[in-house]
Each structure stands twice: as structure tokens, then as C-alpha cells.
Short mmCIF file of C-alpha atoms and ligand atoms in Angstrom, two decimals:
data_model
loop_
_atom_site.label_atom_id
_atom_site.label_comp_id
_atom_site.label_asym_id
_atom_site.label_seq_id
_atom_site.Cartn_x
_atom_site.Cartn_y
_atom_site.Cartn_z
CA MET A 1 -18.88 -6.39 -17.94
CA LEU A 2 -15.59 -7.56 -16.38
CA LYS A 3 -12.67 -5.34 -15.36
CA LEU A 4 -9.36 -6.77 -14.21
CA LEU A 5 -7.36 -4.33 -12.06
CA LYS A 6 -3.80 -5.64 -11.87
CA ASN A 7 -0.73 -5.05 -9.67
CA ALA A 8 -1.94 -2.32 -7.31
CA LYS A 9 -1.11 -2.19 -3.59
CA VAL A 10 -4.52 -2.77 -2.01
CA PHE A 11 -5.76 -1.23 1.26
CA SER A 12 -9.12 -2.69 2.08
CA PRO A 13 -8.56 -0.42 4.34
CA ARG A 14 -6.38 -3.11 5.96
CA TYR A 15 -3.27 -3.56 3.78
CA LEU A 16 -3.72 -6.72 1.66
CA GLY A 17 -0.46 -6.40 -0.31
CA LYS A 18 -0.09 -6.26 -4.09
CA LYS A 19 -3.25 -7.88 -5.46
CA ASP A 20 -5.27 -8.33 -8.65
CA ILE A 21 -8.97 -7.49 -8.42
CA LEU A 22 -11.68 -8.76 -10.76
CA VAL A 23 -14.73 -6.48 -10.99
CA VAL A 24 -17.87 -8.33 -12.10
CA GLY A 25 -20.71 -5.96 -12.95
CA ASP A 26 -21.12 -3.60 -10.00
CA LYS A 27 -19.44 -5.93 -7.47
CA ILE A 28 -15.93 -7.02 -6.54
CA GLY A 29 -15.85 -10.64 -7.73
CA LEU A 30 -12.32 -11.81 -6.93
CA ILE A 31 -9.18 -10.64 -5.14
CA ASP A 32 -6.00 -12.66 -5.53
CA ASP A 33 -2.24 -12.42 -5.91
CA GLU A 34 -2.50 -13.20 -9.61
CA ILE A 35 -5.67 -13.34 -11.70
CA SER A 36 -5.41 -14.22 -15.38
CA VAL A 37 -8.40 -14.40 -17.68
CA ASN A 38 -8.75 -15.61 -21.24
CA ILE A 39 -9.19 -12.18 -22.78
CA THR A 40 -10.54 -13.41 -26.13
CA ALA A 41 -13.14 -15.67 -24.52
CA LEU A 42 -14.30 -13.05 -22.06
CA ASN A 43 -15.23 -9.45 -22.67
CA VAL A 44 -12.81 -8.08 -20.06
CA GLU A 45 -11.01 -4.75 -19.74
CA VAL A 46 -7.56 -5.13 -18.20
CA TYR A 47 -5.90 -2.23 -16.31
CA ASP A 48 -2.31 -2.35 -15.15
CA PHE A 49 -2.26 -0.31 -11.92
CA SER A 50 1.40 -0.96 -11.07
CA ASN A 51 2.79 1.88 -8.90
CA ARG A 52 -0.75 2.71 -7.80
CA ILE A 53 -2.63 2.21 -4.55
CA ILE A 54 -6.20 0.88 -4.50
CA VAL A 55 -8.53 1.91 -1.64
CA PRO A 56 -12.30 1.71 -1.09
CA GLY A 57 -14.37 4.55 -2.58
CA PHE A 58 -14.85 7.31 -0.01
CA ILE A 59 -18.12 7.77 1.92
CA ASP A 60 -19.07 11.37 2.74
CA ALA A 61 -21.93 11.18 5.24
CA HIS A 62 -22.72 14.91 5.40
CA VAL A 63 -23.05 16.95 2.18
CA HIS A 64 -25.58 19.67 1.35
CA ILE A 65 -26.14 18.18 -2.10
CA THR A 66 -28.89 20.71 -2.97
CA GLY A 67 -26.95 23.59 -1.44
CA GLY A 68 -27.35 25.12 2.01
CA GLY A 69 -26.42 28.39 3.68
CA GLY A 70 -28.69 31.41 3.80
CA GLU A 71 -27.56 32.68 7.20
CA GLY A 72 -26.73 36.03 5.63
CA GLY A 73 -30.01 36.36 3.73
CA TYR A 74 -31.23 35.15 0.34
CA SER A 75 -28.07 35.93 -1.61
CA THR A 76 -26.02 33.68 0.67
CA ARG A 77 -27.84 30.48 -0.28
CA THR A 78 -25.09 28.16 -1.56
CA PRO A 79 -25.21 26.24 -4.89
CA GLU A 80 -25.90 22.52 -5.28
CA ILE A 81 -23.12 19.96 -5.75
CA TYR A 82 -22.27 18.55 -9.17
CA LEU A 83 -21.30 14.92 -9.81
CA GLY A 84 -17.82 15.77 -11.12
CA GLU A 85 -16.80 17.48 -7.88
CA LEU A 86 -17.72 14.37 -5.90
CA ILE A 87 -15.88 12.05 -8.30
CA LYS A 88 -12.73 14.22 -8.30
CA ALA A 89 -12.83 13.99 -4.49
CA GLY A 90 -13.02 10.17 -4.71
CA ILE A 91 -16.49 10.18 -3.14
CA THR A 92 -18.54 7.24 -4.41
CA THR A 93 -21.19 7.30 -1.66
CA VAL A 94 -22.75 10.50 -0.33
CA VAL A 95 -25.45 11.27 2.26
CA GLY A 96 -27.32 14.50 1.53
CA CYS A 97 -28.82 16.75 4.20
CA LEU A 98 -30.58 20.07 4.78
CA GLY A 99 -29.25 22.56 7.32
CA THR A 100 -30.22 25.95 8.70
CA ASP A 101 -32.63 26.75 5.88
CA GLY A 102 -35.45 24.22 5.97
CA ILE A 103 -37.83 26.74 4.41
CA THR A 104 -36.49 27.48 0.92
CA ARG A 105 -34.81 24.07 0.73
CA SER A 106 -37.10 21.04 0.50
CA LEU A 107 -36.78 17.33 1.27
CA GLU A 108 -38.39 16.55 -2.07
CA ASN A 109 -35.61 18.48 -3.83
CA LEU A 110 -33.03 16.67 -1.67
CA TYR A 111 -34.56 13.33 -2.65
CA ALA A 112 -34.59 14.23 -6.36
CA LYS A 113 -30.94 15.31 -6.24
CA ALA A 114 -29.97 12.01 -4.58
CA LYS A 115 -31.84 10.10 -7.31
CA ALA A 116 -30.06 12.23 -9.92
CA LEU A 117 -26.63 11.40 -8.46
CA ASP A 118 -27.62 7.72 -8.52
CA GLU A 119 -28.63 7.98 -12.19
CA GLU A 120 -25.42 9.85 -12.99
CA GLY A 121 -23.28 7.06 -11.48
CA ILE A 122 -22.59 7.20 -7.74
CA THR A 123 -24.55 6.08 -4.65
CA ALA A 124 -26.58 8.68 -2.74
CA TYR A 125 -28.73 8.57 0.39
CA ILE A 126 -30.38 11.33 2.43
CA TYR A 127 -31.35 12.28 5.96
CA THR A 128 -34.90 13.47 6.54
CA GLY A 129 -35.19 16.65 8.62
CA SER A 130 -33.08 19.80 8.85
CA TYR A 131 -31.69 21.86 11.79
CA ALA A 132 -35.11 22.42 13.33
CA VAL A 133 -37.13 20.53 15.94
CA PRO A 134 -39.84 19.38 15.41
CA PRO A 135 -38.14 17.99 12.32
CA LEU A 136 -39.11 18.63 8.73
CA THR A 137 -40.46 15.34 7.30
CA PHE A 138 -41.85 13.97 4.03
CA THR A 139 -44.77 12.13 5.63
CA GLY A 140 -45.21 13.99 8.92
CA ASP A 141 -43.54 11.09 10.75
CA ILE A 142 -39.79 10.34 11.02
CA THR A 143 -40.39 6.59 11.40
CA LYS A 144 -42.57 6.50 8.29
CA ASP A 145 -40.01 8.56 6.30
CA ILE A 146 -37.29 6.03 7.09
CA VAL A 147 -39.50 3.01 6.43
CA ILE A 148 -41.17 4.00 3.16
CA ILE A 149 -38.68 6.31 1.42
CA ASP A 150 -35.85 4.22 -0.03
CA LYS A 151 -33.12 6.88 0.22
CA VAL A 152 -33.84 8.01 3.78
CA ILE A 153 -31.36 6.30 6.15
CA GLY A 154 -31.80 8.59 9.14
CA VAL A 155 -32.51 12.11 10.40
CA GLY A 156 -30.31 15.20 10.23
CA GLU A 157 -28.74 17.52 10.65
CA ILE A 158 -30.59 18.26 13.92
CA ALA A 159 -28.96 21.31 15.56
CA ILE A 160 -28.08 21.37 19.24
CA SER A 161 -25.91 23.76 21.34
CA ASP A 162 -26.10 26.37 18.58
CA HIS A 163 -27.62 29.86 18.38
CA ARG A 164 -29.31 28.72 15.15
CA SER A 165 -30.95 25.69 16.72
CA THR A 166 -34.58 25.71 17.91
CA GLN A 167 -33.22 25.10 21.44
CA PRO A 168 -34.73 21.57 21.59
CA SER A 169 -35.31 19.99 25.01
CA ILE A 170 -33.78 16.63 25.85
CA GLU A 171 -37.30 15.19 25.80
CA GLU A 172 -37.74 16.35 22.20
CA LEU A 173 -34.40 14.79 21.26
CA LYS A 174 -35.35 11.49 22.93
CA LYS A 175 -38.52 11.39 20.81
CA ILE A 176 -36.54 12.01 17.60
CA VAL A 177 -33.91 9.38 18.34
CA SER A 178 -36.45 6.76 19.46
CA ARG A 179 -38.57 7.34 16.35
CA ALA A 180 -35.46 7.10 14.16
CA ARG A 181 -34.56 3.84 15.90
CA LEU A 182 -38.03 2.42 15.23
CA GLY A 183 -37.65 3.35 11.57
CA GLY A 184 -34.25 1.71 11.46
CA LEU A 185 -35.53 -1.50 13.05
CA ILE A 186 -38.53 -1.81 10.72
CA SER A 187 -36.54 -0.97 7.56
CA GLY A 188 -33.21 -2.63 8.41
CA LYS A 189 -31.51 0.74 7.91
CA ALA A 190 -29.25 2.60 10.34
CA GLY A 191 -32.01 4.91 11.65
CA VAL A 192 -29.21 7.22 12.80
CA VAL A 193 -29.69 10.85 13.93
CA ASN A 194 -26.96 13.14 12.65
CA PHE A 195 -26.64 15.95 15.20
CA HIS A 196 -25.18 19.30 14.21
CA VAL A 197 -23.22 20.34 17.32
CA GLY A 198 -22.62 24.08 17.66
CA SER A 199 -20.15 25.89 19.87
CA GLY A 200 -22.57 26.19 22.80
CA GLU A 201 -21.05 25.21 26.15
CA ASN A 202 -23.43 22.28 26.69
CA GLY A 203 -21.88 20.48 23.72
CA ILE A 204 -23.28 16.93 23.55
CA ASP A 205 -24.41 16.81 27.21
CA TYR A 206 -27.92 15.85 26.07
CA LEU A 207 -26.59 12.96 23.95
CA LEU A 208 -24.50 11.62 26.84
CA GLU A 209 -27.57 11.86 29.08
CA ILE A 210 -29.70 9.95 26.54
CA ILE A 211 -27.11 7.16 26.56
CA ARG A 212 -27.00 7.08 30.36
CA LYS A 213 -30.70 7.49 31.13
CA THR A 214 -32.58 5.64 28.35
CA GLU A 215 -32.63 2.23 26.65
CA ILE A 216 -31.76 3.83 23.28
CA PRO A 217 -28.52 2.30 21.89
CA VAL A 218 -25.73 4.78 21.26
CA THR A 219 -25.54 3.63 17.63
CA HIS A 220 -28.44 5.94 16.74
CA LEU A 221 -26.62 9.08 17.91
CA TYR A 222 -24.12 10.51 15.40
CA PRO A 223 -22.82 14.00 16.30
CA THR A 224 -20.92 16.04 13.72
CA HIS A 225 -18.67 19.16 13.80
CA MET A 226 -17.02 17.64 16.89
CA ASN A 227 -13.69 19.24 15.89
CA ARG A 228 -15.08 22.70 16.58
CA ASN A 229 -13.10 22.91 19.80
CA LYS A 230 -11.06 20.86 22.26
CA SER A 231 -13.86 20.36 24.78
CA LEU A 232 -16.05 18.81 22.06
CA ILE A 233 -13.22 16.47 21.07
CA ASP A 234 -12.89 15.40 24.71
CA GLN A 235 -16.66 14.84 24.88
CA GLY A 236 -16.36 12.88 21.64
CA ILE A 237 -13.74 10.61 23.17
CA GLU A 238 -16.05 10.01 26.16
CA PHE A 239 -18.91 9.33 23.72
CA ALA A 240 -16.75 6.84 21.80
CA LYS A 241 -16.01 4.97 25.04
CA TYR A 242 -19.77 4.25 25.12
CA GLY A 243 -19.43 2.83 21.58
CA GLY A 244 -20.70 5.90 19.73
CA PHE A 245 -19.31 7.21 16.44
CA PHE A 246 -18.53 10.92 16.21
CA ASP A 247 -17.69 13.02 13.18
CA LEU A 248 -15.16 15.74 12.37
CA THR A 249 -15.86 18.29 9.63
CA THR A 250 -13.03 18.75 7.11
CA SER A 251 -14.24 22.02 5.51
CA SER A 252 -13.20 25.04 7.50
CA SER A 253 -13.71 28.78 7.30
CA LYS A 254 -10.12 29.34 8.46
CA GLU A 255 -6.85 28.40 6.71
CA GLU A 256 -5.50 26.74 9.85
CA GLY A 257 -8.73 24.76 10.26
CA ILE A 258 -7.30 21.68 8.55
CA ASP A 259 -4.24 21.74 10.87
CA LYS A 260 -6.51 21.72 13.92
CA THR A 261 -8.58 18.84 12.52
CA ILE A 262 -5.45 16.83 11.77
CA SER A 263 -4.08 17.39 15.28
CA TYR A 264 -7.42 16.24 16.71
CA LEU A 265 -7.25 13.10 14.52
CA GLY A 266 -3.83 12.36 16.05
CA TYR A 267 -5.25 13.00 19.53
CA CYS A 268 -8.14 10.56 18.86
CA PHE A 269 -5.64 7.96 17.64
CA GLU A 270 -3.57 8.38 20.82
CA ASN A 271 -6.79 7.95 22.83
CA LYS A 272 -7.53 4.73 20.94
CA VAL A 273 -10.93 5.89 19.60
CA LEU A 274 -10.04 6.43 15.94
CA ASP A 275 -12.15 3.39 15.01
CA LYS A 276 -15.15 5.46 16.13
CA VAL A 277 -14.21 8.60 14.23
CA THR A 278 -15.46 9.59 10.79
CA LEU A 279 -14.65 12.58 8.58
CA THR A 280 -17.28 14.38 6.51
CA SER A 281 -16.83 17.42 4.31
CA ASP A 282 -20.00 19.50 4.93
CA GLY A 283 -19.66 20.11 1.19
CA GLN A 284 -21.80 22.98 -0.22
CA GLY A 285 -22.81 23.75 3.35
CA SER A 286 -22.17 27.32 4.40
CA LEU A 287 -19.32 28.04 6.81
CA PRO A 288 -20.78 31.22 8.28
CA VAL A 289 -18.87 33.45 10.68
CA PHE A 290 -20.75 35.34 13.40
CA ASN A 291 -19.27 37.95 15.78
CA GLN A 292 -19.59 37.85 19.59
CA LYS A 293 -23.02 39.50 19.41
CA GLY A 294 -24.19 36.84 16.97
CA ASP A 295 -24.16 39.16 13.96
CA PHE A 296 -23.42 37.50 10.63
CA VAL A 297 -20.06 38.73 9.30
CA GLY A 298 -19.53 36.50 6.27
CA LEU A 299 -19.48 32.94 4.96
CA LYS A 300 -17.54 30.46 2.87
CA ILE A 301 -18.74 27.26 1.20
CA GLY A 302 -17.76 23.74 2.34
CA GLU A 303 -15.67 21.80 -0.19
CA VAL A 304 -16.02 18.05 -0.75
CA SER A 305 -12.35 18.05 -1.84
CA SER A 306 -11.37 18.71 1.78
CA LEU A 307 -12.44 15.18 2.75
CA PHE A 308 -9.50 13.15 1.38
CA GLU A 309 -7.18 16.18 1.48
CA THR A 310 -7.42 15.93 5.29
CA VAL A 311 -6.61 12.20 5.22
CA LYS A 312 -3.68 12.84 2.84
CA LYS A 313 -2.25 15.66 5.00
CA ALA A 314 -2.59 13.65 8.24
CA VAL A 315 -0.56 10.83 6.63
CA GLU A 316 2.01 13.13 5.00
CA ARG A 317 2.64 14.84 8.35
CA GLY A 318 3.15 11.47 10.02
CA LEU A 319 0.25 11.88 12.48
CA LEU A 320 -1.51 8.70 11.40
CA PRO A 321 -0.62 5.47 9.62
CA PHE A 322 -2.29 5.42 6.19
CA GLU A 323 -4.55 2.45 7.06
CA GLU A 324 -5.85 4.22 10.17
CA ALA A 325 -6.51 7.53 8.44
CA LEU A 326 -8.25 5.71 5.58
CA LYS A 327 -10.77 4.08 7.95
CA THR A 328 -12.32 7.49 8.76
CA VAL A 329 -13.72 7.85 5.21
CA THR A 330 -14.37 4.19 4.36
CA ILE A 331 -15.12 1.42 6.85
CA ASN A 332 -16.03 3.71 9.80
CA PRO A 333 -18.83 5.60 8.00
CA SER A 334 -20.05 2.35 6.44
CA LYS A 335 -20.48 0.96 9.97
CA VAL A 336 -22.32 3.92 11.52
CA LEU A 337 -24.59 4.21 8.44
CA LYS A 338 -25.04 0.39 8.20
CA LEU A 339 -24.08 0.50 4.51
CA ASN A 340 -22.67 -3.01 4.64
CA SER A 341 -21.78 -3.28 0.95
CA LYS A 342 -19.75 -0.07 1.08
CA GLY A 343 -16.46 1.06 2.58
CA GLU A 344 -14.36 -2.05 1.93
CA ILE A 345 -12.44 -3.79 -0.83
CA GLY A 346 -13.83 -7.29 -0.37
CA ILE A 347 -15.61 -10.11 -2.22
CA ASN A 348 -19.22 -9.17 -3.05
CA LYS A 349 -18.71 -5.61 -1.83
CA ASP A 350 -19.84 -2.83 -4.19
CA ALA A 351 -17.22 -2.03 -6.81
CA ASP A 352 -16.60 1.49 -5.48
CA ILE A 353 -12.83 1.89 -5.84
CA VAL A 354 -10.38 4.80 -5.73
CA ILE A 355 -6.99 4.40 -7.39
CA LEU A 356 -4.30 6.65 -5.89
CA ASN A 357 -0.88 7.56 -7.16
CA GLU A 358 2.02 6.92 -4.80
CA ASP A 359 1.88 10.60 -3.76
CA LEU A 360 -1.72 9.88 -2.63
CA SER A 361 -3.21 12.08 -5.36
CA ILE A 362 -6.48 10.67 -6.72
CA ASP A 363 -5.79 9.13 -10.15
CA SER A 364 -8.89 7.13 -11.12
CA VAL A 365 -12.31 6.31 -9.65
CA ILE A 366 -14.65 3.36 -10.20
CA ALA A 367 -18.25 3.72 -8.99
CA LYS A 368 -20.76 0.84 -9.08
CA GLY A 369 -18.34 -1.02 -11.36
CA ASN A 370 -18.00 1.83 -13.90
CA ILE A 371 -14.87 3.89 -14.54
CA VAL A 372 -16.02 7.46 -13.74
CA MET A 373 -12.55 9.06 -13.72
CA PHE A 374 -9.40 7.75 -15.41
CA GLU A 375 -5.92 9.21 -14.90
CA LYS A 376 -7.43 12.42 -13.48
CA ASN A 377 -9.82 12.88 -16.43
CA LEU A 378 -13.54 12.76 -15.63
CA VAL A 379 -15.25 10.05 -17.67
CA ARG A 380 -18.67 10.75 -16.14
CA LYS A 381 -20.02 14.25 -15.55
CA GLY A 382 -23.31 15.60 -14.23
CA THR A 383 -25.98 16.10 -16.90
CA PHE A 384 -25.36 19.86 -17.22
CA GLU A 385 -21.70 19.86 -16.19
CA SER A 386 -19.37 21.44 -18.74
C1 LIG B 401 -21.31 24.50 9.83
C2 LIG B 401 -24.20 23.97 7.46
C3 LIG B 401 -21.91 25.60 10.74
C4 LIG B 401 -25.89 25.22 6.16
O1 LIG B 401 -21.75 25.53 11.95
O2 LIG B 401 -23.89 23.53 9.74
O3 LIG B 401 -22.58 26.48 10.18
O4 LIG B 401 -27.09 25.05 6.47
O5 LIG B 401 -25.47 25.22 4.99
N1 LIG B 401 -22.14 24.41 8.63
N2 LIG B 401 -25.41 25.85 8.48
C5 LIG B 401 -19.90 24.86 9.40
C6 LIG B 401 -18.89 24.73 10.55
C7 LIG B 401 -18.77 23.28 10.98
C8 LIG B 401 -17.56 25.23 10.05
C9 LIG B 401 -23.40 23.94 8.72
C10 LIG B 401 -24.84 25.34 7.26
ZN1 LIG B 402 -23.94 21.50 10.44
#
């Protein structure tokens, strides 16, 4: 099937100008100033996207696709994600993970949900593991999980510097990262370890020490929730100077959370490390609040919609140029996750495309070459979605 997308302003995320794009099957086949096809001879759908902006489909590298939570007991286990919520958020590639609760949540369920999202129309991967060390695995071995299970691209979210972590030693973390690296090498995947960083004062000290004291390349260390506080952002900037990617969470339990994240994005841009920064939503993850004594006092649920909302607000408030902000949910995650066919509008790249209105609202979404949302109406929904 051919689709000709005409007259949009295209950000690949680099601005290409007003271009026509020919989608061939599930790939981008051609990008040019003017593409005309013989409509009768070819079975082609033509879309006039004048006054629209085309960007790569968004990659959300940290979503609790089978639900998470549970820190307040059984009734605080959060619900799974549905396809429509991801599409409305412009997310065409998602990486699913387990969190605090690695007991009632299973990796098999996570795998099945990722396969379901694939069948329903987007691209889904997973991390093996959960918060705990030693990590939860499918096969008993991280390296084997990465090598023989198609959807496993790394390990996560492994908790450090958090009262809910298993207080792993640096030696335990070295073993996890080195085994993930072996899996990545043998399978050609990223073999990345997504670290959940809590508010503990040691922050990512262990990760910085692993970079300094071992042969393990920094590319396998991928800390998230680095916008929790200023000292973590400063550690993130130091980490990026070593070539590491670090991740800011867009869901927040506080109203002003998004303002803080946006100011940190501006700060990273000023410190010239934005090319090493990604945003993820922590969608369906719990956003629990604990008091000083560590007692649970309540929780909210992460929203995948916060991912692009954060990009949009950062641009609207003039903190970041659009191209720069866009990188944090397209080309940057595709690099750290080694998803080379994702994150860019380019020849032979996957036809994962978001069409924005000039006010940066999400208008239409194409995933794997199929229209899944058109002019804000969902064309594809999850099997049981109303
Ligand atoms: C963050 C996911 C947190 C779950 O620190 O880590 O709890 O398993 O669902 N969420 N534990 C949220 C902050 C970054 C705001 C998780 C959660
Ligand atoms: Zn987390």
C-alpha cells in the first residue's frame, strides 16, 4: 500500500522544509520537494497535510504497559495501558517495564502485552527485570533473556538510591551491566540497563564509579527519573560528559512538576548536553508519595500524554527550539536503545509518523505505515477498547 503525504513542514527532527513523503508499506520510501504519482496506475492514498507539521513517531522508553504501583497495598496496583492512549499521545514505539512490584506482576505478562501492542499496530519492546536485585528474569540469566527473547532489549527498571530498592552493592550492579552488555553484543541489541534513580543522596554515584573503574562502556547505563532534584540533574550533566544518556520523567505527582522538568530541559540545553537527554512518561507507573518517615501517603498514576505535552510546553514557553525539544522523544531514545529504524523521518526508516497542527496539537498518527489516528479520531483501538 502506498500513501503520499503532501505539503507538510517536515522535522526529521532536523527541519527539512516543506516536503512530500511517500510511504511504501511500513517504510518511508521517498522524501522530496514534490512527489507526483499516477494515481490510477498505482493504488495510492494521497493526503494533503498543508498547514501541518510532520515529525517522527514518539518513542517512550519507560512505560508500565501491564500496570505498576502497589506501594500502598493491593488496591493501589495500577491498570494496564490501552493502545488508544499511546496513539493519542503520538507514541509509536514503547518499551515496557516492571517496577516495585515484581511479585504480582510477571515478565511473561509484560511480554504478552508487548506482543498485543504489536498486533494492535504499534512497536513494543520490554526490559527484563524489575526494581529488585538479583533481577527477575525469564530464563534465570539476563544475558540469555536478551539473546533469546525477541522483545527484550535490556534490563530495568533496576532501583538504586531509593528506600524501595534492594540496596544493591556496586559489585551487584557491575554484574548486571556486564551481563546486559554481553547480551547486547551477542544479539546486536542495546543491552542497556535502565536504572530507576530514587531521591537517596548517593544518586548515581555507583554508575559514575562503574564508568571510571571498569571497562564497561557508558552506553549500557541509562538512568531515569533524573529530574527528581537539582543534584541529580547536575550528576546527569556530568554523566552526559562521559557520553551517557540520561532520562527525565514527564509524569509528576505535583502540578508544578512539569514546570520543574521544563526548566531542567532548558538547563541541560544551556549545558550543551540535550543531545544526551531523553524524556519518558512512566505511564501507568505509580507516582507514590511517602512522608519523611517513609510512610505511604497516597499515589497518582503516570500518564503517557505527559510525554509530548512536556515537549510542547517547553517550546511554547520559549525554553527550547522545537527541533531540540523534539530530539528528546525521537532520535535520542532511538540512539540509546539502538532502535536504528526508529526516531527519524528518513529513507528506509519505519513509517512511524506524527502529524501535528500548527499549535503543536497531535492531529494524526501513522504507525508501521498504517493510519492509526486521523484528524484526532482514533482509527485503531485496543481489542477491548470502547
Ligand atoms: C516513580 C514506578 C517513583 C511502579 O519513584 O518508579 O515511584 O512500580 O509503578 N515511579 N514505582 C515516580 C516518580 C518518578 C514521580 C516508579 C512505580
Ligand atoms: Zn521508576
